[in-house]
Every structure is written in C-alpha cells, then in structure tokens.
Coordinates of C-alpha atoms in Angstrom, one line a residue:
Chain A
X1 CA -1.9 -51.7 63.3
X2 CA -2.1 -51.6 67.1
X3 CA -5.4 -53.6 67.0
X4 CA -3.7 -56.3 65.0
X5 CA -0.8 -56.4 67.5
X6 CA -3.4 -56.7 70.3
X7 CA -5.3 -59.5 68.5
X8 CA -2.1 -61.3 67.7
X9 CA -1.1 -61.1 71.4
X10 CA -4.4 -62.5 72.5
X11 CA -4.0 -65.3 69.9
X12 CA -0.5 -66.2 71.0
X13 CA -1.6 -66.4 74.7
X14 CA -4.6 -68.5 73.8
X15 CA -2.5 -70.8 71.7
X16 CA -0.1 -71.2 74.6
X17 CA -2.9 -72.1 76.9
X18 CA -4.5 -74.6 74.5
X19 CA -1.2 -76.3 73.6
X20 CA 0.1 -76.4 77.1
X21 CA 0.5 -79.9 78.7
X22 CA -2.6 -81.6 80.0
X23 CA -3.3 -82.8 83.5
X24 CA -0.1 -84.7 84.1
X25 CA 2.0 -81.8 83.0
X26 CA 2.6 -80.5 86.6
X27 CA 3.2 -83.8 88.2
X28 CA 6.9 -82.8 88.6
X29 CA 5.7 -80.2 91.1
X30 CA 5.3 -81.4 94.6
X31 CA 1.8 -81.3 96.2
X32 CA 2.6 -78.2 98.2
X33 CA 4.0 -76.3 95.2
X34 CA 1.0 -77.3 93.1
X35 CA -1.4 -76.2 95.8
X36 CA 0.6 -72.9 96.1
X37 CA 0.0 -72.3 92.4
X38 CA -3.7 -73.3 92.6
X39 CA -4.3 -71.0 95.6
X40 CA -2.5 -68.1 94.1
X41 CA -4.4 -68.5 90.8
X42 CA -7.6 -68.8 92.8
X43 CA -7.0 -65.4 94.4
X44 CA -6.2 -63.9 90.9
X45 CA -9.3 -65.4 89.2
X46 CA -11.6 -64.4 92.1
X47 CA -10.2 -60.8 92.4
X48 CA -9.8 -59.9 88.7
X49 CA -13.4 -59.2 87.9
X50 CA -13.8 -57.0 90.9
X51 CA -10.6 -55.1 90.1
X52 CA -11.8 -54.6 86.5
X53 CA -15.2 -53.5 87.8
X54 CA -13.4 -51.0 90.1
X55 CA -11.4 -49.7 87.2
X56 CA -14.5 -49.3 85.0
X57 CA -16.3 -47.4 87.8
X58 CA -13.2 -45.3 88.3
X59 CA -13.2 -44.5 84.6
X60 CA -16.9 -43.6 84.9
X61 CA -16.3 -41.3 87.9
X62 CA -13.1 -39.6 86.4
X63 CA -14.1 -39.2 82.8
X64 CA -17.8 -39.7 82.1
X65 CA -19.4 -38.0 85.2
X66 CA -19.6 -34.2 84.7
X67 CA -16.9 -32.2 86.5
X68 CA -17.9 -31.7 90.1
X69 CA -20.9 -34.1 89.9
X70 CA -20.0 -35.9 93.1
X71 CA -18.3 -33.1 95.0
X72 CA -21.2 -30.7 94.4
X73 CA -23.6 -33.1 96.0
X74 CA -21.6 -33.7 99.1
X75 CA -22.1 -31.5 102.2
X76 CA -19.5 -28.7 102.5
X77 CA -18.6 -29.7 106.1
X78 CA -15.9 -32.4 106.3
X79 CA -17.6 -33.8 109.4
X80 CA -20.8 -34.5 107.3
X81 CA -19.0 -35.5 104.1
X82 CA -17.2 -38.4 105.7
X83 CA -20.4 -40.1 107.0
X84 CA -22.0 -39.6 103.6
X85 CA -18.9 -41.0 101.8
X86 CA -18.9 -44.1 104.1
X87 CA -22.3 -44.9 102.7
X88 CA -21.2 -44.5 99.0
X89 CA -20.7 -48.3 99.0
X90 CA -24.5 -48.7 99.1
X91 CA -24.6 -47.2 95.6
X92 CA -21.3 -48.8 94.3
X93 CA -21.1 -52.2 95.8
X94 CA -17.7 -53.2 94.7
X95 CA -15.6 -55.6 96.6
X96 CA -12.6 -54.3 98.5
X97 CA -10.1 -54.9 95.7
X98 CA -12.3 -53.0 93.3
X99 CA -12.5 -50.1 95.8
X100 CA -8.8 -49.3 95.5
X101 CA -9.0 -48.1 91.8
X102 CA -12.3 -46.4 92.6
X103 CA -10.8 -44.5 95.6
X104 CA -7.9 -43.5 93.4
X105 CA -10.4 -42.1 90.9
X106 CA -12.2 -40.2 93.7
X107 CA -8.9 -38.6 94.8
X108 CA -8.2 -37.5 91.3
X109 CA -11.7 -36.1 91.1
X110 CA -11.2 -33.9 94.1
X111 CA -11.9 -35.9 97.2
X112 CA -9.3 -35.3 100.0
X113 CA -7.0 -38.2 100.9
X114 CA -8.8 -38.6 104.3
X115 CA -12.2 -38.7 102.6
X116 CA -11.1 -41.3 100.1
X117 CA -9.8 -43.4 103.1
X118 CA -13.2 -43.2 104.7
X119 CA -14.8 -44.5 101.6
X120 CA -12.1 -47.1 101.0
X121 CA -12.5 -48.7 104.5
X122 CA -16.3 -48.3 104.9
X123 CA -17.5 -49.4 101.5
X124 CA -16.5 -53.1 101.7
X125 CA -18.6 -53.4 104.8
X126 CA -21.4 -50.9 104.3
X127 CA -22.7 -52.2 101.0
X128 CA -25.9 -54.2 100.4
X129 CA -24.3 -57.4 99.3
X130 CA -22.0 -57.7 102.4
X131 CA -24.9 -56.8 104.7
X132 CA -27.3 -59.3 103.2
X133 CA -24.7 -62.1 103.2
X134 CA -23.8 -61.4 106.9
X135 CA -27.4 -61.4 107.8
X136 CA -27.9 -64.7 106.0
X137 CA -25.0 -66.2 107.7
X138 CA -25.5 -65.0 111.3
X139 CA -29.1 -63.5 111.4
X140 CA -29.5 -61.1 114.3
X141 CA -27.7 -63.5 116.8
X142 CA -25.0 -62.2 119.2
X143 CA -25.0 -58.7 117.7
X144 CA -22.6 -59.8 115.0
X145 CA -24.4 -58.0 112.1
X146 CA -25.0 -54.8 114.0
X147 CA -21.4 -54.8 115.4
X148 CA -20.0 -55.3 112.0
X149 CA -22.0 -52.4 110.4
X150 CA -21.5 -50.0 113.3
X151 CA -17.8 -51.0 113.7
X152 CA -17.0 -50.6 110.0
X153 CA -18.7 -47.2 110.0
X154 CA -17.0 -45.9 113.1
X155 CA -13.5 -47.1 112.3
X156 CA -13.7 -45.8 108.7
X157 CA -14.8 -42.4 110.0
X158 CA -12.2 -42.4 112.8
X159 CA -9.5 -43.0 110.2
X160 CA -11.0 -40.2 108.0
X161 CA -11.0 -37.8 111.0
X162 CA -7.4 -38.7 112.0
X163 CA -6.0 -38.2 108.6
X164 CA -8.0 -35.0 108.0
X165 CA -5.8 -33.4 110.6
X166 CA -2.6 -34.3 108.7
X167 CA -0.8 -31.1 107.7
X168 CA 0.4 -32.4 104.4
X169 CA -2.1 -35.1 103.2
X170 CA -0.3 -35.4 99.8
X171 CA 2.7 -36.8 101.7
X172 CA 0.5 -39.9 102.5
X173 CA 0.5 -40.8 98.8
X174 CA 3.2 -42.5 96.8
X175 CA 5.2 -40.1 94.6
X176 CA 4.0 -42.1 91.6
X177 CA 0.3 -41.7 92.4
X178 CA 0.9 -38.0 93.1
X179 CA 2.3 -37.7 89.6
X180 CA -0.7 -39.6 88.2
X181 CA -3.0 -37.0 89.8
X182 CA -1.1 -34.1 88.3
X183 CA -1.2 -35.7 84.9
X184 CA -5.0 -35.6 84.7
X185 CA -5.3 -32.0 83.4
X186 CA -2.8 -32.5 80.7
X187 CA -4.3 -35.8 79.7
X188 CA -7.8 -34.2 79.5
X189 CA -6.6 -31.8 76.8
X190 CA -4.8 -34.6 74.9
X191 CA -7.6 -36.9 73.9
X192 CA -11.3 -37.4 73.7
X193 CA -13.3 -39.2 76.3
X194 CA -12.9 -42.6 74.7
X195 CA -9.2 -42.2 74.3
X196 CA -8.8 -40.9 77.9
X197 CA -10.9 -43.9 79.2
X198 CA -8.5 -46.3 77.4
X199 CA -5.5 -44.4 78.7
X200 CA -6.8 -44.6 82.2
X201 CA -7.4 -48.3 81.8
X202 CA -3.8 -48.7 80.8
X203 CA -2.6 -46.6 83.7
X204 CA -4.8 -48.2 86.4
X205 CA -4.1 -51.8 85.3
X206 CA -0.4 -50.8 85.3
X207 CA -0.7 -49.9 89.0
X208 CA -3.2 -52.6 90.1
X209 CA -2.2 -55.8 88.2
X210 CA 1.4 -56.2 89.5
X211 CA 0.1 -55.5 93.0
X212 CA -2.7 -58.1 92.6
X213 CA -0.3 -60.8 91.3
X214 CA 2.2 -60.1 94.1
X215 CA -0.6 -60.1 96.7
X216 CA -2.0 -63.4 95.3
X217 CA 1.4 -65.0 95.4
X218 CA 2.0 -64.0 99.0
X219 CA -1.5 -65.1 100.0
X220 CA -0.9 -68.5 98.3
X221 CA 2.5 -68.8 100.0
X222 CA 1.1 -68.1 103.5
X223 CA -1.8 -70.5 102.9
X224 CA 0.6 -73.3 102.1
X225 CA 3.1 -72.3 104.8
X226 CA 0.9 -71.6 107.9
X227 CA -1.1 -74.6 109.2
X228 CA -4.6 -73.4 109.9
X229 CA -4.9 -75.9 112.7
X230 CA -2.3 -73.8 114.7
X231 CA -4.6 -70.8 114.5
X232 CA -7.7 -72.7 115.4
X233 CA -6.1 -74.2 118.4
X234 CA -5.5 -70.7 119.8
X235 CA -9.1 -69.7 119.5
X236 CA -10.8 -70.7 122.7
X237 CA -10.1 -67.7 124.9
X238 CA -11.9 -64.3 124.6
X239 CA -8.6 -62.5 124.0
X240 CA -6.7 -65.0 121.9
X241 CA -9.7 -65.8 119.8
X242 CA -10.0 -62.2 118.7
X243 CA -6.2 -62.0 117.8
X244 CA -6.4 -65.4 116.1
X245 CA -9.3 -64.6 113.7
X246 CA -7.7 -61.2 112.9
X247 CA -4.6 -63.1 111.8
X248 CA -6.7 -65.5 109.9
X249 CA -8.5 -62.6 108.2
X250 CA -5.2 -61.1 107.2
X251 CA -3.9 -64.4 105.9
X252 CA -6.9 -65.7 104.1
X253 CA -7.7 -62.4 102.3
X254 CA -11.3 -63.6 101.4
X255 CA -13.7 -61.2 99.7
X256 CA -15.9 -59.1 102.0
X257 CA -19.0 -60.1 100.1
X258 CA -18.8 -63.7 101.2
X259 CA -16.5 -63.6 104.2
X260 CA -19.4 -64.2 106.5
X261 CA -20.1 -67.6 105.0
X262 CA -16.5 -68.5 105.3
X263 CA -16.2 -67.6 108.9
X264 CA -19.6 -69.2 109.7
X265 CA -17.7 -72.5 109.4
X266 CA -15.6 -71.4 112.4
X267 CA -18.7 -70.2 114.3
X268 CA -18.9 -73.2 116.6
X269 CA -15.2 -72.9 117.6
X270 CA -14.8 -69.1 118.1
X271 CA -16.5 -66.5 120.2
X272 CA -18.8 -63.9 118.6
X273 CA -16.4 -61.0 119.3
X274 CA -13.6 -62.8 117.4
X275 CA -16.0 -63.2 114.5
X276 CA -16.9 -59.5 114.6
X277 CA -13.1 -58.7 114.6
X278 CA -12.6 -61.0 111.6
X279 CA -15.5 -59.4 109.7
X280 CA -14.4 -55.8 110.4
X281 CA -10.6 -56.2 110.1
X282 CA -10.5 -58.5 107.0
X283 CA -12.3 -56.2 104.5
X284 CA -10.1 -53.2 105.5
X285 CA -6.7 -54.9 105.8
X286 CA -5.3 -58.1 104.5
X287 CA -2.3 -59.3 102.6
X288 CA -3.8 -58.8 99.2
X289 CA -5.3 -55.4 100.1
X290 CA -1.9 -54.1 101.4
X291 CA -0.3 -55.0 98.1
X292 CA -3.1 -53.1 96.3
X293 CA -3.1 -50.1 98.7
X294 CA 0.7 -49.8 98.3
X295 CA 0.0 -48.5 94.7
X296 CA -1.5 -45.4 96.3
X297 CA -0.3 -44.9 99.9
X298 CA 3.3 -44.8 101.3
X299 CA 4.5 -47.8 103.3
X300 CA 4.6 -45.6 106.5
X301 CA 0.9 -44.7 106.0
X302 CA 0.0 -48.3 105.5
X303 CA 1.7 -49.3 108.7
X304 CA -0.2 -46.6 110.6
X305 CA -3.5 -47.6 109.0
X306 CA -2.9 -51.3 109.8
X307 CA -2.1 -50.5 113.4
X308 CA -5.2 -48.2 113.9
X309 CA -7.6 -50.6 112.1
X310 CA -6.2 -53.6 114.0
X311 CA -6.4 -51.9 117.4
X312 CA -10.0 -50.7 116.8
X313 CA -11.1 -54.1 115.4
X314 CA -9.5 -55.8 118.5
X315 CA -11.2 -53.4 120.8
X316 CA -14.5 -54.0 119.1
X317 CA -14.1 -57.8 119.3
X318 CA -13.2 -57.7 122.9
X319 CA -16.1 -55.4 123.7
X320 CA -18.5 -57.9 122.1
X321 CA -16.9 -60.9 123.9
X322 CA -17.0 -59.2 127.3
X323 CA -20.0 -56.9 127.2
X324 CA -22.6 -58.4 124.9
Chain B
X1 CA 15.9 -48.1 78.5
X2 CA 13.3 -48.5 75.7
X3 CA 12.3 -52.0 77.0
X4 CA 12.1 -50.7 80.5
X5 CA 9.8 -47.8 79.6
X6 CA 7.7 -50.0 77.3
X7 CA 7.2 -52.5 80.1
X8 CA 6.5 -49.8 82.6
X9 CA 3.7 -48.6 80.3
X10 CA 2.2 -51.9 79.3
X11 CA 2.7 -54.3 82.2
X12 CA -0.9 -53.8 83.4
X13 CA -2.4 -54.5 80.0
X14 CA -0.1 -57.5 79.6
X15 CA -1.0 -59.0 83.0
X16 CA -4.7 -58.2 82.3
X17 CA -4.6 -60.0 79.0
X18 CA -3.0 -63.0 80.6
X19 CA -5.7 -63.1 83.2
X20 CA -8.5 -62.5 80.7
X21 CA -7.3 -65.3 78.4
X22 CA -6.9 -67.7 81.3
X23 CA -10.4 -66.8 82.7
X24 CA -12.1 -67.2 79.4
X25 CA -10.4 -70.5 78.6
X26 CA -11.3 -71.8 82.1
X27 CA -14.8 -70.7 81.5
X28 CA -15.2 -72.2 78.1
X29 CA -13.6 -75.5 79.1
X30 CA -15.8 -75.7 82.3
X31 CA -12.8 -75.5 84.7
X32 CA -13.6 -72.2 86.5
X33 CA -15.0 -74.3 89.3
X34 CA -11.5 -75.4 90.2
X35 CA -10.9 -71.9 91.5
X36 CA -14.1 -70.0 92.3
X37 CA -17.7 -70.7 93.4
X38 CA -20.2 -71.1 90.5
X39 CA -22.2 -68.1 91.7
X40 CA -19.3 -65.9 90.2
X41 CA -19.1 -67.6 86.8
X42 CA -21.3 -65.1 84.9
X43 CA -19.9 -62.1 86.6
X44 CA -16.3 -63.2 86.0
X45 CA -16.9 -64.0 82.4
X46 CA -18.7 -60.7 81.7
X47 CA -16.0 -58.7 83.4
X48 CA -13.3 -60.6 81.5
X49 CA -15.1 -59.8 78.2
X50 CA -15.4 -56.1 79.1
X51 CA -11.8 -55.9 80.2
X52 CA -10.8 -57.8 77.0
X53 CA -12.5 -55.1 74.9
X54 CA -10.7 -52.4 76.9
X55 CA -7.4 -54.1 76.5
X56 CA -7.8 -54.5 72.7
X57 CA -8.9 -50.8 72.6
X58 CA -5.7 -49.9 74.4
X59 CA -3.6 -51.7 71.8
X60 CA -5.6 -50.0 69.1
X61 CA -5.7 -46.4 70.5
X62 CA -2.7 -45.9 72.8
X63 CA 0.6 -45.4 71.1
X64 CA 3.0 -48.3 71.9
X65 CA 5.8 -46.0 73.2
X66 CA 6.2 -44.7 76.7
X67 CA 3.3 -42.7 78.1
X68 CA 0.8 -41.7 75.5
X69 CA 0.0 -38.5 77.5
X70 CA 3.4 -37.2 76.9
X71 CA 4.8 -37.8 80.3
X72 CA 7.1 -40.4 81.7
X73 CA 7.6 -41.1 85.3
X74 CA 10.4 -39.7 87.3
X75 CA 13.0 -40.5 84.6
X76 CA 10.7 -39.6 81.8
X77 CA 11.8 -36.0 82.0
X78 CA 15.4 -37.0 81.4
X79 CA 16.9 -36.1 84.8
X80 CA 16.8 -39.2 86.7
X81 CA 19.8 -39.9 89.0
X82 CA 21.7 -43.1 89.1
X83 CA 19.8 -44.3 92.2
X84 CA 16.4 -43.9 90.6
X85 CA 17.7 -45.6 87.4
X86 CA 18.9 -48.5 89.6
X87 CA 15.5 -48.8 91.2
X88 CA 13.7 -48.6 87.8
X89 CA 16.0 -51.3 86.5
X90 CA 15.0 -53.5 89.4
X91 CA 11.3 -52.6 88.8
X92 CA 11.6 -53.7 85.2
X93 CA 13.2 -57.0 86.3
X94 CA 10.4 -57.4 88.8
X95 CA 7.7 -56.7 86.2
X96 CA 9.3 -59.2 83.8
X97 CA 9.4 -61.8 86.6
X98 CA 5.7 -61.2 87.5
X99 CA 4.7 -61.5 83.8
X100 CA 6.7 -64.7 83.4
X101 CA 5.2 -66.2 86.6
X102 CA 1.7 -65.2 85.4
X103 CA 2.2 -66.9 82.1
X104 CA 3.5 -70.1 83.7
X105 CA 0.9 -70.2 86.4
X106 CA -2.1 -69.2 84.4
X107 CA -1.3 -70.4 80.9
X108 CA 1.3 -73.2 81.0
X109 CA 0.6 -75.3 84.1
X110 CA -2.5 -77.3 83.9
X111 CA -5.4 -76.3 86.2
X112 CA -5.5 -78.6 89.3
X113 CA -7.5 -79.1 92.4
X114 CA -6.1 -78.8 95.9
X115 CA -4.4 -81.9 97.3
X116 CA -3.7 -83.7 100.6
X117 CA -1.0 -81.1 101.2
X118 CA -3.7 -78.6 101.9
X119 CA -5.8 -81.1 103.8
X120 CA -3.0 -81.4 106.3
X121 CA -2.8 -77.6 106.6
X122 CA -6.5 -77.2 107.2
X123 CA -7.7 -79.8 109.8
X124 CA -10.0 -82.2 108.1
X125 CA -13.5 -81.9 109.4
X126 CA -12.1 -79.4 111.8
X127 CA -14.7 -76.7 111.2
X128 CA -18.5 -76.8 111.3
X129 CA -18.7 -76.1 107.6
X130 CA -20.9 -79.1 107.1
X131 CA -24.4 -78.5 108.4
X132 CA -25.9 -77.0 111.5
X133 CA -27.3 -79.1 114.4
X134 CA -30.9 -78.6 113.4
X135 CA -30.2 -79.7 109.8
X136 CA -28.5 -82.8 111.2
X137 CA -31.5 -83.6 113.3
X138 CA -33.7 -83.2 110.2
X139 CA -31.5 -85.7 108.4
X140 CA -32.2 -88.4 111.0
X141 CA -35.7 -88.9 109.5
X142 CA -34.8 -88.4 105.9
X143 CA -34.2 -90.8 103.0
X144 CA -30.6 -91.8 103.6
X145 CA -30.2 -93.1 100.1
X146 CA -30.1 -89.5 98.9
X147 CA -27.5 -88.4 101.4
X148 CA -24.4 -86.6 100.2
X149 CA -21.0 -86.7 101.8
X150 CA -21.8 -83.5 103.8
X151 CA -25.0 -85.2 105.1
X152 CA -23.2 -88.3 106.4
X153 CA -20.4 -86.2 108.0
X154 CA -23.1 -84.0 109.7
X155 CA -24.6 -87.1 111.2
X156 CA -21.3 -88.4 112.4
X157 CA -20.4 -85.0 113.8
X158 CA -23.6 -85.0 115.8
X159 CA -22.6 -88.3 117.4
X160 CA -25.2 -90.7 116.1
X161 CA -24.5 -94.2 117.3
X162 CA -23.8 -97.4 115.5
X163 CA -27.4 -98.5 116.1
X164 CA -28.8 -95.7 114.0
X165 CA -26.4 -96.4 111.2
X166 CA -26.9 -100.2 111.2
X167 CA -28.2 -101.4 107.8
X168 CA -27.6 -98.1 106.1
X169 CA -25.3 -98.0 103.2
X170 CA -23.5 -94.9 102.0
X171 CA -22.0 -94.2 98.6
X172 CA -19.6 -91.3 98.4
X173 CA -16.9 -90.1 96.0
X174 CA -13.8 -88.3 97.1
X175 CA -10.1 -88.2 96.9
X176 CA -7.9 -90.5 99.1
X177 CA -6.1 -88.9 102.0
X178 CA -4.6 -90.8 104.9
X179 CA -6.0 -90.7 108.5
X180 CA -3.2 -89.0 110.4
X181 CA -3.8 -91.2 113.5
X182 CA -3.7 -94.6 111.6
X183 CA -2.5 -94.1 108.1
X184 CA -1.9 -97.8 107.6
X185 CA -5.5 -98.9 108.0
X186 CA -7.8 -95.9 107.6
X187 CA -8.1 -93.3 104.8
X188 CA -10.6 -90.5 104.3
X189 CA -12.7 -90.1 101.1
X190 CA -12.4 -86.4 101.1
X191 CA -13.7 -83.3 99.3
X192 CA -13.2 -79.6 99.8
X193 CA -16.1 -77.3 100.6
X194 CA -15.8 -73.9 98.9
X195 CA -17.5 -70.8 100.0
X196 CA -16.0 -68.2 97.7
X197 CA -12.9 -69.6 96.0
X198 CA -10.3 -72.3 96.6
X199 CA -8.5 -70.1 99.1
X200 CA -11.3 -70.7 101.7
X201 CA -11.7 -74.4 100.9
X202 CA -12.3 -76.5 103.9
X203 CA -11.6 -80.3 103.7
X204 CA -14.3 -82.7 104.8
X205 CA -14.2 -86.5 104.6
X206 CA -15.6 -89.8 105.7
X207 CA -13.2 -92.3 107.3
X208 CA -12.9 -95.6 105.5
X209 CA -11.4 -98.7 107.3
X210 CA -9.4 -100.5 104.7
X211 CA -6.1 -102.1 105.9
X212 CA -3.3 -101.9 103.3
X213 CA -5.2 -99.3 101.2
X214 CA -1.9 -97.8 100.1
X215 CA -1.2 -100.9 98.0
X216 CA -4.3 -100.3 95.9
X217 CA -4.8 -96.5 95.8
X218 CA -2.5 -93.5 95.7
X219 CA -3.0 -90.6 97.9
X220 CA -5.0 -87.9 96.1
X221 CA -6.5 -90.4 93.6
X222 CA -10.3 -90.3 93.4
X223 CA -12.5 -93.3 94.5
X224 CA -16.1 -94.1 95.0
X225 CA -16.7 -95.9 98.2
X226 CA -19.8 -97.9 99.1
X227 CA -20.4 -99.5 102.5
X228 CA -22.0 -99.4 105.9
X229 CA -20.7 -97.9 109.2
X230 CA -19.4 -99.6 112.3
X231 CA -17.3 -98.9 115.3
X232 CA -13.7 -98.3 114.2
X233 CA -11.7 -101.6 114.5
X234 CA -8.5 -99.6 114.5
X235 CA -7.0 -99.3 118.0
X236 CA -5.1 -96.2 117.3
X237 CA -7.3 -94.2 115.0
X238 CA -9.1 -91.3 116.6
X239 CA -12.2 -91.8 114.5
X240 CA -15.0 -93.5 116.5
X241 CA -17.1 -94.7 113.5
X242 CA -15.8 -95.6 110.1
X243 CA -17.2 -96.8 106.8
X244 CA -16.5 -100.5 106.2
X245 CA -16.4 -100.6 102.4
X246 CA -18.3 -103.2 100.3
X247 CA -16.5 -101.8 97.3
X248 CA -13.9 -99.1 96.5
X249 CA -13.7 -98.2 92.8
X250 CA -11.1 -95.8 91.3
X251 CA -12.9 -93.1 89.4
X252 CA -11.7 -90.1 87.4
X253 CA -11.7 -86.7 89.1
X254 CA -15.2 -85.2 88.9
X255 CA -15.8 -82.2 86.6
X256 CA -16.8 -80.3 89.8
X257 CA -14.4 -81.6 92.4
X258 CA -15.5 -79.2 95.2
X259 CA -18.8 -79.1 97.1
X260 CA -20.6 -76.0 98.0

C-alpha cells in the first residue's frame, strides 16, 4: 500500500512537471525574479546529489559498518585523532553539503562533537578532488595550493582543539539532534538493517532538505540583490581584497570541489592572499552551509564557529599577501 | 495536530521527491545544462535514481504516521507546553511554505536561463574568465574562422589593434544586452560562462555597434551576429573596438545556452 502511495506521489509530481506551462509561462515574472528562481534552483540541483551521497555514506557508517569499526581504528589520544580525522576526506571525498549528514552520522557512531567538527571543516579542503582542481587552477604559483591545504588542516584542528575543551559538548548541539542521537539505540532494536537504513533516510532528509531549500533561497536572493561589481571594486588592497573575497565566498556558496576554477576568473583582479582566504573560508562557512549546519549545531555555536573561521582565514590571507 | 506531525515526519522525503522528479525530468529533456555544468550530469542522475529508490522504499517500509521508531519530538511524548506547540505550529507552516515554493520553483515554472538582470549584477567581461594571456597570444596565429566568442573576447581583452582585426569576420551567437555606456547604439551579444552551476555564471560578450537596435531586437532575445571589427564610432561608449555587423539574425535560444 505504501509503495503504491509513493508511486502515485511520484506520478502526480511528474505529471505536474510535464503539464506545466512551457517557456512563456514565467514571462509574468520580472527578470530579477526569474533569475532569483533560476539561481536558487541551480543551488538545489547542484547540491542535491552531494547531500544524497552524504546521507548514503552516513547510512553506511551508522548502520552497515560494524559497531566501533571506525572508532577502534582511531588513535586513543584526542591530539592524534583529530589530525587523522581531518584526513578522512581523502577516503570520503564528499562535497561540504554532503559532509553535514556524514558528520551527524559520525557523532551518532561515537565521535565527539569537537572531532566531528574537525572532520566537517577539514574534509571539503583535504580531499583529492579539491586538491587536484586547485592544483589545476593555480599550479604551484604564489603558494595558493599549499596555503589552502595547510590552512584548512590547521583551522579545522584548531576548532577541534578549542571545542574539545568545552565542559558540556552536547550543549553545542540542537536539542532536536541530541534527541536523534538518543533514539539510535531504540531504533536499532526496532527494525532490521534495511528498515533502519530507510528510517535514517527519512530522518536525515527531514533535517537536511528544508535547510537546503532555505539556504538555496537565501543564496539566490543575495545573488540577485548584491551587485558583484561592488565587491570587485573593493578588491585592490591587500586588506580589503581579503575581506572582499571572504564575503564573496559566503555569498556565492560554490562547491569546494570546483571553487578554484570559479575564483580563477578573479585571479587577475585580486591578490593571492585573498584567493587563499576565499578557498579556505568558503568550504567551511557560507550561507548554504550555515543553513545546513543549523540542523545540528545551536545558533550560538555557529556564530562562534563563523567568527573563528573568518578570523583565521583572514589572518592566513593577510599573511600570504604580506609575507609570501 | 496529525497533519503537523505527519509533515514533520515526511517533509524531507516530500522535498527529496520533488527534487528527484525535477532532476530526472531536466535530465531526460536535456535541460540540466540550464543549471549545472555537464561534468555533473551522470553523477546527478545516478544519485537522483538512488535517492528515488530510497524514497520509494520509505513509502513502502516506513509507517505513514508520526515517527516509525515510536518516538515523537518534544511534543511526541504528550507534554509539550503552549510555547513549544506555538513554535511547532510555525514550523509546520514553514514546512508547508517550503514545499509549496519547491513545487512552484522546480515543477511549475518553466526552466530558464539567466537574463540581463544578472548581467548588470555581475560586470560583463569584468573577470578574466575568458582565457589567459598565453592562450590569447596563441590565438593570434590561429585560424580565426574557428574562433568562439570566448576567443574573440580574449583577443579584445589583450588589446589587439584594429590593424590585426582588419579583414577578419566573426560570427557569434548570444543574447542581447545593452551597453551601459551607450545603450542607444551599442549592445552586447552575450553568453554566461559556467564553472560549476548557474550561481557562478560570469557574463561575457562582444560589443556590437548597431544604432536603433532596440527597434529590432528585444533585450534577452538571442541573435547570431556576423561582421568585422573597427574602432567604436560611438562617442560615449566605453568599448574601444566593436563589431560592425554585416547581418544580425534572430535565433532561438540554443539547447546549451551557457559556455564552459
């Protein structure tokens, strides 16, 4: 019966899409409104497969890997665990939006909150696809590639270290996600692996999808509302260029796997340090990521994380501009 | 109450299904390129199919009522206070709004390319997203009859003179967008260059000198322009060299409107 309802739902949506008005149907929308819709849809269509991949990997980690499989293989010392976790993205090269459900799965499987943060912020940068595309875009010039890799590693580990000292790490999580974590044991007894996998899919999409759609809408709105020329015109000084490209990274919310190609187009205008700041800050914090991270972390935690990551990225960018 | 809890439980699957149907339809009708770079097509379709199987499995295996694992959220245990009920009511309204917006945006409105509104936001030819200097130097000895719009713009950006361009004819297709500095006499035949998805699209375009073009072409309509280059006759346009068209023909929007 449920399957029939599901098939009927798919069929209704497909019929709606096929029967919807053709090209002229949105002519009543103004250009800006139509572009807002196109840009928001673009964020959704681009991010969806990565979010699904993250959820599938999260299901794999939480339900199909043997109990303790990951935790047992990690060093006992937190100081060693965090560097190892920051390299986990080498094995699981998911884009940053996919890392959120995966990090949630890792917390449920026993990683501490601070360790999951280290993974979350390091993995989008320290993964083979991101490294290769950055190398293709910038080669070894100006220390951009090395600064990105080293900066991503150091900032992610700094955040992990800072939050490892928090007296009540569970307070960093939203009450809803805390509840999700405590449900796992009960759920484990209630259904087989396939059933639990499907339940987890329902739960994770329930957390991720509204956040993704809200984030996409905000990203589209900012894209239409903030003229990019204003940002670019600020980009000629060593200090302002860093701030400008960090704002651009926050606004444009482009995937870390290809952000190097995107920012390459600004390479002639901006200084290398500002490009490094863009490439380090963007994968960790942007408008879409904040919406997704809000499913897991409290607003206060996200403000703190944003400030720390922004300050570290700015310091790194300024160091590259003035020292290298 | 029942609707609220049902929505709370199924909103993710509903939004996923909307996204999956939209993605697969765009893929099968060849319109995914309106939103993402072709390198992602296979990955996007494969993940949509996998997610579609999981969504159908959810309908088949998970009971429709609130929380199959026997737990609700805060109010699921029956002692929610008025404040939490209020917030949950707002949450349900928000979820309904998001689902409605997703249906309209992804399934009702027709897919469309970016327009002149975004060109004005993003500084036409403002970034170096065309080609590097060395590539442009290579172009100077190449067969110009094979040049794309990006190639011609690269040459113009490198400051080649009218002498070099004398006798060379370009044919490019793009949408019409006015030159900000002299909208009466000059328009750009423009395209967007996409790196990853439409969000990062950068507008590029060749300036075309054609006084009174507004009487013949609408902004954002697509044209194929053929012609040579010369010093811009316009006294107020900021473009040094422009195309002087031998012909401008209206054309339908290309299947792949962006360049990569």
